[in-house]
Amino acid sequence: MGRVWLAGAGPGDPGLITLRAVEVLRQADLVLYDGLVNPLLLRLTSGRCERTSRIRRAGAAIVPQEEINRRLIEAARQGLRVVRLKGGDPCIFGRGGEEAEALRQAGIPFEIIPGITAATAAAEYSGISFTDRNASSAVAFVTAHEDPTRDGTRLCFRALAAFPGTLVFYMGLNRLSELCSRLQEQGLSGATACAVICRATLPTQQILTGTLATLPELAAGARLQPPSLVIVGDCVMQRSGLSWYEQLPFFGVSIGVPRAEDQSGVVLEQIIRGGGEPVPMPLLEILAVEGVAAEQVQEQLRGLSGVDWVIFTSANGVREFFSQLRAAGRDVRALGGVRIACVGSSTAASLAERGIVADVVPEQFRAESLVEALGSAVTGRTVLWVRGSRGRDVLPERLSAAGAEVRQLVVYRNEDAASLPEEIPTRIREGRLDWICLSSPAMARRLAELLRESGLWPLPQSTRLASISGLTSGAAAEAGLQISAEATESTWDGLLEAVRAAVGRAD
């Protein structure tokens, strides 16, 4: 017998999921998730996990609740660990109680994992505090979307109008005019402050404030999009002073990240914490060498005694080098007496994680600068360059010219993505991808190829490009791409800082 976890995913920002929910997602064999769940959370699952949306993509139809219950029960009976991932909190207008009852009746073990409900997150990401000693001592959560199979309503608007505190209506956008009218009819002043918040805690968050008398008309012309909440009460007046989310440097900005999926996590998190929308769009894959190639690498690693210098030019190279070193039955002691040089702060950091401090790290993160920094130290010496299957020939050529004997060790393969991710062409055509960050010449060239194949040439001006270095900018120009921002420091931090400056929100 398996087990089912009914887990709250929080309201939108993937950073608002609980640690317990993260824990069970990592264990899951099957995740059945709501359409409002941030897809970035699915990256927490393992490669063997089946991930199924409650929304059938072809017709955008919602899977009926009865079918969801049946699927949960069947999967658990097959011995699977199942996570039912629900937006917000499972049991606050999330039908989590219904699913738990179905599991109980079927004899399926289950656990309910609370989530941050949309109401509290929406308010706090908008600068609104529901309770305040001077404004409100109570708060009521109300659904504006009741059971459609029942006649009439269970809501008593007379009681709601007399409620001594803040009212929060879930899913209230489509009934906004009715809600405001009925509250006024029952005696609540038309001057009462209120707000409608849509797509809360996301970079596309929309907030509109007014009064019960004015908000419906304001909302009618504002192109608001669900999901939504309506807040009624004096607490709304705090917003002008407590608003913080919209002040973040990337708020409202969507940024394409073309790195390999397993290497983009830190960058995605930086964009999210800056208030932006990261859009994963891997253009290249980094794959470990396998088979005969791996055996050849391991054989070379068993014979490092004649090597004077080892040079790393990427964090990928560091990771795969040590992976192959372990496979060869050796460890870091194999580098005893060998000097280490590297290009780039991320490469140096990757070495440091393994207890190695590089002897030489040039200030400029280019192969040419590394050769200059090494100078005569490599003359008459044997140098092992740890690399991928692609790369410029500048480094071995210049090292050889400096009198070094150069050996090359290919520890990973660079593979092109076959196509752009499905959503990217649509985003670009609709003007919903503001920036694409390019961190290598190969990435720039592949983007140009895929844009042409997708009928997106020339790239619309609504999508701008940022480059990590002059080399990458040059490759982009040769491919016909126009760079709008270039990093002054050739790192992902520098690349994101260039985007910040370009959108006028640099720190």
XYZ file of C-alpha atoms in Angstrom:
507
model
C 0.000 0.000 0.000
C 1.285 3.436 -0.931
C 0.535 6.766 0.679
C -0.969 10.100 -0.382
C 0.154 13.536 0.738
C -2.311 16.397 0.223
C 0.199 19.241 0.098
C -0.222 22.987 -0.163
C 2.040 24.577 -2.776
C 1.494 28.140 -1.606
C 0.065 30.943 -3.722
C 2.502 31.311 -6.642
C 5.985 32.326 -5.549
C 7.799 28.959 -5.423
C 9.763 30.137 -2.388
C 6.597 30.028 -0.287
C 6.242 26.238 -0.257
C 6.859 24.529 3.097
C 9.897 22.400 3.879
C 7.652 19.396 4.513
C 6.063 19.744 1.078
C 9.523 19.925 -0.512
C 10.494 16.762 1.353
C 7.572 14.716 0.028
C 7.941 16.082 -3.514
C 11.483 14.709 -3.570
C 10.165 11.271 -2.556
C 7.157 11.187 -4.880
C 6.462 8.586 -7.564
C 3.449 10.564 -8.815
C 2.542 14.242 -8.484
C -0.965 15.329 -9.424
C -0.916 19.116 -9.399
C -3.373 21.967 -9.867
C -3.129 24.341 -12.811
C -2.258 27.244 -10.492
C 0.802 25.493 -9.045
C 4.057 27.147 -10.128
C 5.702 24.699 -12.577
C 9.131 25.517 -11.127
C 8.140 23.441 -8.093
C 8.080 20.327 -10.275
C 11.863 20.648 -10.584
C 12.006 19.378 -7.000
C 10.826 15.940 -8.117
C 13.077 13.097 -9.228
C 13.554 12.023 -12.821
C 11.476 8.876 -12.225
C 8.456 10.821 -10.942
C 5.324 11.043 -13.092
C 3.924 14.584 -13.103
C 0.302 15.117 -14.134
C -1.681 18.356 -14.265
C -5.300 18.573 -13.208
C -5.850 20.559 -16.420
C -6.002 18.577 -19.662
C -3.856 20.724 -21.937
C -5.487 19.957 -25.274
C -8.852 21.455 -24.447
C -7.908 23.203 -21.204
C -10.561 21.046 -19.532
C -10.358 20.431 -15.800
C -10.233 16.825 -14.649
C -13.399 16.181 -12.571
C -12.965 15.839 -8.814
C -14.287 12.273 -8.889
C -11.600 11.266 -11.371
C -8.901 12.899 -9.244
C -10.080 10.926 -6.210
C -10.084 7.710 -8.236
C -6.568 8.351 -9.555
C -5.206 9.013 -6.059
C -6.745 5.807 -4.716
C -5.583 3.640 -7.632
C -2.014 4.959 -7.473
C -1.780 4.396 -3.719
C -3.106 0.840 -4.120
C -0.297 0.231 -6.610
C 2.169 1.089 -3.836
C 3.089 4.532 -5.155
C 4.018 7.567 -3.085
C 1.578 10.185 -4.328
C 1.623 13.946 -3.808
C -1.569 15.851 -4.543
C -0.096 19.338 -4.939
C -2.702 22.047 -4.471
C -2.429 25.816 -4.799
C -2.397 27.728 -1.523
C -3.586 25.605 1.411
C -5.331 22.288 0.667
C -8.224 22.893 3.031
C -8.977 26.589 2.570
C -11.384 26.558 -0.380
C -9.164 23.875 -1.924
C -11.436 20.803 -1.562
C -8.701 19.058 0.391
C -11.256 17.805 2.893
C -13.225 16.073 0.135
C -10.113 14.308 -1.135
C -9.087 13.294 2.383
C -12.557 11.841 3.003
C -12.397 9.821 -0.236
C -9.008 8.439 0.804
C -10.299 7.607 4.296
C -13.264 5.701 2.897
C -10.939 3.750 0.583
C -8.593 2.872 3.450
C -5.664 4.813 1.966
C -3.141 6.298 4.423
C -2.781 10.044 3.896
C -1.241 13.171 5.365
C -2.344 16.791 4.970
C 0.495 19.305 4.645
C -0.645 22.899 5.230
C 0.321 25.592 2.751
C 0.450 29.379 2.809
C -3.024 30.390 1.753
C -3.462 32.913 -1.048
C -5.193 35.481 1.153
C -2.352 36.133 3.583
C 0.329 35.993 0.893
C -1.577 38.275 -1.493
C -2.127 40.863 1.205
C 1.430 40.849 2.489
C 2.973 40.937 -1.010
C 0.743 43.976 -1.598
C 1.663 45.860 1.567
C -1.603 45.108 3.387
C -1.878 43.774 6.940
C -5.249 42.156 7.655
C -5.155 42.883 11.364
C -4.008 46.055 13.061
C -4.709 47.370 16.541
C -5.882 50.643 15.057
C -7.848 49.253 12.112
C -9.005 45.649 12.452
C -9.087 42.980 15.145
C -10.686 40.250 13.033
C -10.519 38.804 9.540
C -13.000 36.630 7.637
C -12.167 34.413 4.653
C -15.138 34.021 2.304
C -15.471 32.176 -0.998
C -17.170 34.007 -3.836
C -17.368 30.738 -5.781
C -19.768 28.423 -3.965
C -20.863 24.907 -4.894
C -22.536 25.302 -8.318
C -24.773 22.275 -7.667
C -26.581 24.043 -4.799
C -29.412 26.509 -5.223
C -28.970 29.949 -3.715
C -26.148 30.998 -1.411
C -25.010 30.205 2.102
C -23.548 33.687 2.496
C -25.341 36.161 4.737
C -24.406 39.589 3.409
C -26.110 41.276 6.349
C -23.682 39.497 8.690
C -20.732 40.200 6.395
C -21.583 43.909 6.200
C -21.712 44.039 10.002
C -18.471 42.046 10.465
C -16.085 43.996 12.754
C -12.932 43.545 10.697
C -11.442 42.722 7.308
C -13.339 40.717 4.680
C -11.417 38.622 2.152
C -13.269 37.104 -0.800
C -11.510 34.300 -2.666
C -12.155 34.076 -6.427
C -14.102 37.330 -6.305
C -13.173 39.016 -9.588
C -16.121 37.750 -11.639
C -18.575 38.692 -8.877
C -16.903 41.959 -7.882
C -19.796 44.219 -8.840
C -22.326 41.984 -7.066
C -20.202 41.715 -3.915
C -19.727 45.465 -3.642
C -23.407 46.188 -4.308
C -24.759 43.658 -1.813
C -22.433 44.812 0.960
C -23.596 48.392 0.419
C -27.240 47.291 0.331
C -26.746 45.740 3.770
C -25.367 48.941 5.248
C -21.610 48.926 4.620
C -20.499 52.397 3.539
C -19.655 52.901 -0.129
C -16.560 54.778 1.070
C -15.108 51.602 2.620
C -11.629 50.929 1.228
C -11.181 47.789 -0.839
C -8.748 46.164 -3.241
C -8.684 43.431 -5.838
C -5.422 41.493 -6.166
C -4.760 39.192 -9.116
C -1.952 36.665 -9.704
C -0.656 37.340 -6.199
C 3.044 36.841 -5.315
C 4.008 36.547 -8.992
C 5.863 39.139 -11.103
C 2.608 39.616 -13.024
C 0.762 40.555 -9.815
C -1.955 43.170 -10.384
C -3.406 45.358 -7.631
C -6.274 47.800 -7.903
C -7.538 49.836 -4.963
C -10.647 51.935 -4.516
C -13.844 51.888 -2.496
C -16.930 49.723 -2.544
C -18.562 52.421 -4.654
C -15.745 52.883 -7.177
C -13.852 49.585 -7.466
C -16.199 47.732 -9.869
C -15.981 50.507 -12.465
C -12.204 50.786 -12.039
C -11.810 47.029 -12.453
C -13.960 46.924 -15.586
C -11.329 48.836 -17.550
C -8.214 47.367 -15.943
C -7.835 44.041 -17.818
C -7.465 42.088 -14.604
C -6.845 38.352 -14.834
C -7.711 35.622 -12.314
C -6.877 34.100 -9.902
C -8.035 36.905 -7.663
C -8.890 38.039 -4.157
C -11.004 40.955 -3.009
C -10.116 42.639 0.292
C -12.608 44.934 2.014
C -11.627 47.033 5.018
C -9.607 49.953 6.328
C -6.420 47.848 6.228
C -6.268 48.473 2.459
C -5.270 52.077 3.180
C -1.912 50.850 4.546
C -0.792 49.757 1.091
C 0.773 53.029 -0.050
C 3.271 52.922 2.810
C 3.926 49.194 3.140
C 4.197 48.125 -0.513
C 7.514 46.330 -1.088
C 7.163 43.611 -3.721
C 6.687 45.983 -6.653
C 9.884 47.799 -5.630
C 12.098 44.775 -6.302
C 14.543 45.227 -9.213
C 13.044 42.615 -11.550
C 9.359 43.048 -10.674
C 7.237 42.499 -13.770
C 10.239 41.418 -15.881
C 10.400 37.976 -17.520
C 13.922 36.658 -18.107
C 14.832 33.658 -20.241
C 17.529 31.422 -18.751
C 19.047 29.170 -21.447
C 21.282 27.142 -19.115
C 20.984 23.376 -18.801
C 18.081 22.497 -16.500
C 20.199 20.908 -13.770
C 22.476 23.964 -13.606
C 20.009 26.833 -13.639
C 18.590 26.581 -10.113
C 20.686 29.328 -8.519
C 20.012 31.760 -11.369
C 16.270 31.059 -11.312
C 16.233 31.718 -7.566
C 18.109 35.024 -7.998
C 15.519 36.217 -10.490
C 12.611 35.140 -8.280
C 14.051 36.856 -5.216
C 14.477 39.976 -7.340
C 10.752 39.911 -8.128
C 11.176 38.673 -11.699
C 9.775 35.757 -13.651
C 12.473 33.258 -14.646
C 11.705 31.351 -17.831
C 13.785 28.162 -18.209
C 14.695 27.611 -21.854
C 17.722 25.291 -22.037
C 19.535 25.699 -25.346
C 22.449 23.402 -24.532
C 22.839 20.200 -22.553
C 25.893 19.196 -20.558
C 26.314 15.414 -20.600
C 28.954 13.259 -18.937
C 31.188 11.235 -21.235
C 30.224 7.567 -21.275
C 31.439 4.169 -22.397
C 34.827 4.013 -24.079
C 35.303 7.780 -23.765
C 34.798 7.588 -19.992
C 37.219 4.659 -19.726
C 39.846 6.672 -21.619
C 39.359 9.649 -19.301
C 39.718 7.454 -16.219
C 42.876 5.889 -17.639
C 44.424 9.343 -18.043
C 43.408 10.257 -14.498
C 45.288 7.239 -13.163
C 48.460 8.695 -14.683
C 48.640 12.278 -13.455
C 52.145 11.954 -12.033
C 53.730 13.712 -15.011
C 51.348 16.688 -14.984
C 52.567 20.027 -13.588
C 49.451 22.155 -14.105
C 45.733 21.351 -14.380
C 43.574 24.058 -15.936
C 39.803 24.285 -15.490
C 37.773 26.703 -17.607
C 34.263 25.919 -16.318
C 32.418 24.646 -13.273
C 31.090 21.848 -15.501
C 34.647 20.712 -16.059
C 35.353 20.708 -12.327
C 32.246 18.654 -11.555
C 32.837 16.042 -14.244
C 36.597 15.849 -13.575
C 36.022 14.837 -9.975
C 33.211 12.485 -10.942
C 35.561 10.656 -13.300
C 38.376 10.813 -10.739
C 36.177 8.914 -8.271
C 35.219 6.433 -10.997
C 38.942 5.855 -11.573
C 39.332 4.887 -7.910
C 41.209 8.039 -6.964
C 40.514 11.167 -4.940
C 41.833 14.695 -4.494
C 45.213 13.350 -3.349
C 45.901 12.564 -7.002
C 46.474 16.302 -7.439
C 49.181 16.444 -4.781
C 52.088 18.491 -6.151
C 50.033 19.695 -9.128
C 49.317 23.407 -9.482
C 45.793 24.531 -10.381
C 44.626 27.398 -12.590
C 41.096 28.280 -13.589
C 38.979 30.808 -15.459
C 35.999 32.414 -13.743
C 34.771 32.936 -10.204
C 32.177 30.149 -10.492
C 34.926 27.720 -11.535
C 37.061 28.825 -8.588
C 34.073 28.427 -6.267
C 33.423 24.908 -7.571
C 37.040 23.994 -6.825
C 36.791 25.571 -3.370
C 33.764 23.379 -2.597
C 36.112 20.429 -3.069
C 38.796 21.882 -0.808
C 41.014 23.243 -3.580
C 42.190 26.855 -3.794
C 43.294 27.690 -7.336
C 46.851 29.005 -7.655
C 45.955 31.297 -10.559
C 42.622 32.970 -11.349
C 42.904 35.865 -13.839
C 40.904 39.040 -13.189
C 39.351 38.843 -16.650
C 37.515 35.594 -17.238
C 39.015 34.771 -20.644
C 41.468 32.157 -21.856
C 43.788 34.885 -23.148
C 43.950 36.463 -19.699
C 44.749 33.101 -18.114
C 47.741 32.561 -20.415
C 48.995 36.061 -19.585
C 48.599 35.390 -15.857
C 50.490 32.102 -16.113
C 53.354 33.712 -18.019
C 56.596 31.759 -17.921
C 55.313 29.452 -15.164
C 54.162 26.979 -17.831
C 57.299 27.079 -19.969
C 58.713 23.579 -20.207
C 55.824 22.246 -18.125
C 53.095 19.709 -18.830
C 49.629 21.261 -18.712
C 46.371 19.284 -18.604
C 43.357 21.265 -19.847
C 40.055 19.874 -18.529
C 37.371 20.772 -21.046
C 34.122 19.966 -22.810
C 33.695 18.640 -26.318
C 33.392 22.186 -27.677
C 35.494 25.242 -27.100
C 37.878 27.676 -28.667
C 41.406 26.581 -29.573
C 42.920 29.778 -28.195
C 44.043 28.257 -24.890
C 46.041 25.257 -26.185
C 47.534 27.325 -28.998
C 48.784 30.065 -26.676
C 49.980 27.646 -24.028
C 51.971 25.797 -26.682
C 53.384 29.105 -27.901
C 54.490 29.798 -24.305
C 56.494 26.574 -24.321
C 54.062 24.257 -22.531
C 53.277 20.672 -23.428
C 49.472 20.670 -23.597
C 47.255 17.664 -22.999
C 43.496 17.897 -23.334
C 40.994 15.931 -21.256
C 37.391 16.014 -22.525
C 35.227 15.169 -19.487
C 31.802 16.253 -20.760
C 29.861 16.657 -23.969
C 28.081 19.807 -25.138
C 24.857 18.954 -26.970
C 22.435 21.356 -28.650
C 18.779 21.388 -27.640
C 16.676 20.004 -30.494
C 14.168 22.865 -30.309
C 12.955 25.728 -28.175
C 10.703 24.711 -25.260
C 7.063 24.662 -26.343
C 6.024 27.854 -24.552
C 8.926 30.061 -25.726
C 7.776 30.903 -29.296
C 4.312 31.792 -27.964
C 5.800 33.983 -25.245
C 7.980 35.809 -27.756
C 5.134 36.377 -30.222
C 2.859 37.674 -27.449
C 5.528 39.954 -25.984
C 5.737 37.972 -22.729
C 9.489 37.331 -22.719
C 11.318 40.561 -21.934
C 14.928 39.340 -21.833
C 17.043 36.345 -22.782
C 20.426 36.014 -21.071
C 23.275 34.513 -23.099
C 26.241 33.121 -21.179
C 28.397 31.685 -23.975
C 29.095 32.114 -27.696
C 27.667 28.627 -28.353
C 24.451 29.650 -26.635
C 24.146 32.747 -28.807
C 24.690 30.771 -31.999
C 22.178 28.092 -31.019
C 19.540 30.674 -30.100
C 19.852 32.274 -33.536
C 19.443 28.878 -35.213
C 16.368 27.961 -33.176
C 14.737 31.356 -33.689
C 15.053 30.912 -37.446
C 13.662 27.372 -37.263
C 10.704 28.647 -35.202
C 9.822 31.452 -37.625
C 10.879 34.116 -35.137
C 13.487 35.818 -37.291
C 14.255 38.594 -36.811
C 13.702 38.475 -33.061
C 10.884 40.905 -32.139
C 12.073 44.059 -30.379
C 9.909 43.249 -27.360
C 12.463 40.569 -26.424
C 15.926 41.930 -25.646
C 19.211 40.082 -25.275
C 21.868 40.369 -22.570
C 25.379 38.976 -22.981
C 27.877 37.768 -20.396
C 30.991 38.932 -22.250
C 32.441 40.599 -25.303
C 33.127 37.188 -26.829
C 29.481 36.221 -26.474
C 28.355 39.584 -27.849
C 30.642 39.086 -30.835
C 29.250 35.623 -31.528
C 25.716 36.991 -31.235
C 26.473 39.778 -33.710
C 27.955 37.287 -36.180
C 24.741 35.255 -35.887
C 22.619 38.333 -36.582
C 21.461 38.999 -33.013
C 21.477 42.428 -31.386
C 22.735 42.668 -27.807
C 21.033 45.261 -25.602
C 23.110 44.800 -22.434
C 26.554 43.360 -21.711
C 27.931 42.339 -18.327
C 30.948 44.218 -17.008
C 31.888 41.108 -15.007
C 31.678 37.841 -16.931
C 29.541 35.960 -14.410
C 25.825 35.283 -14.062
C 25.750 37.863 -11.267
C 27.239 40.358 -13.696
C 24.797 39.320 -16.403
C 21.768 39.872 -14.169
C 23.218 43.183 -12.994
C 23.417 44.279 -16.641
C 19.713 43.482 -17.045
C 18.933 45.397 -13.840
C 20.743 48.447 -15.155
C 19.022 48.199 -18.523
C 15.548 48.166 -16.970
C 16.514 51.158 -14.835
C 16.519 49.443 -11.453
C 20.212 48.866 -10.734
C 21.181 48.666 -7.061
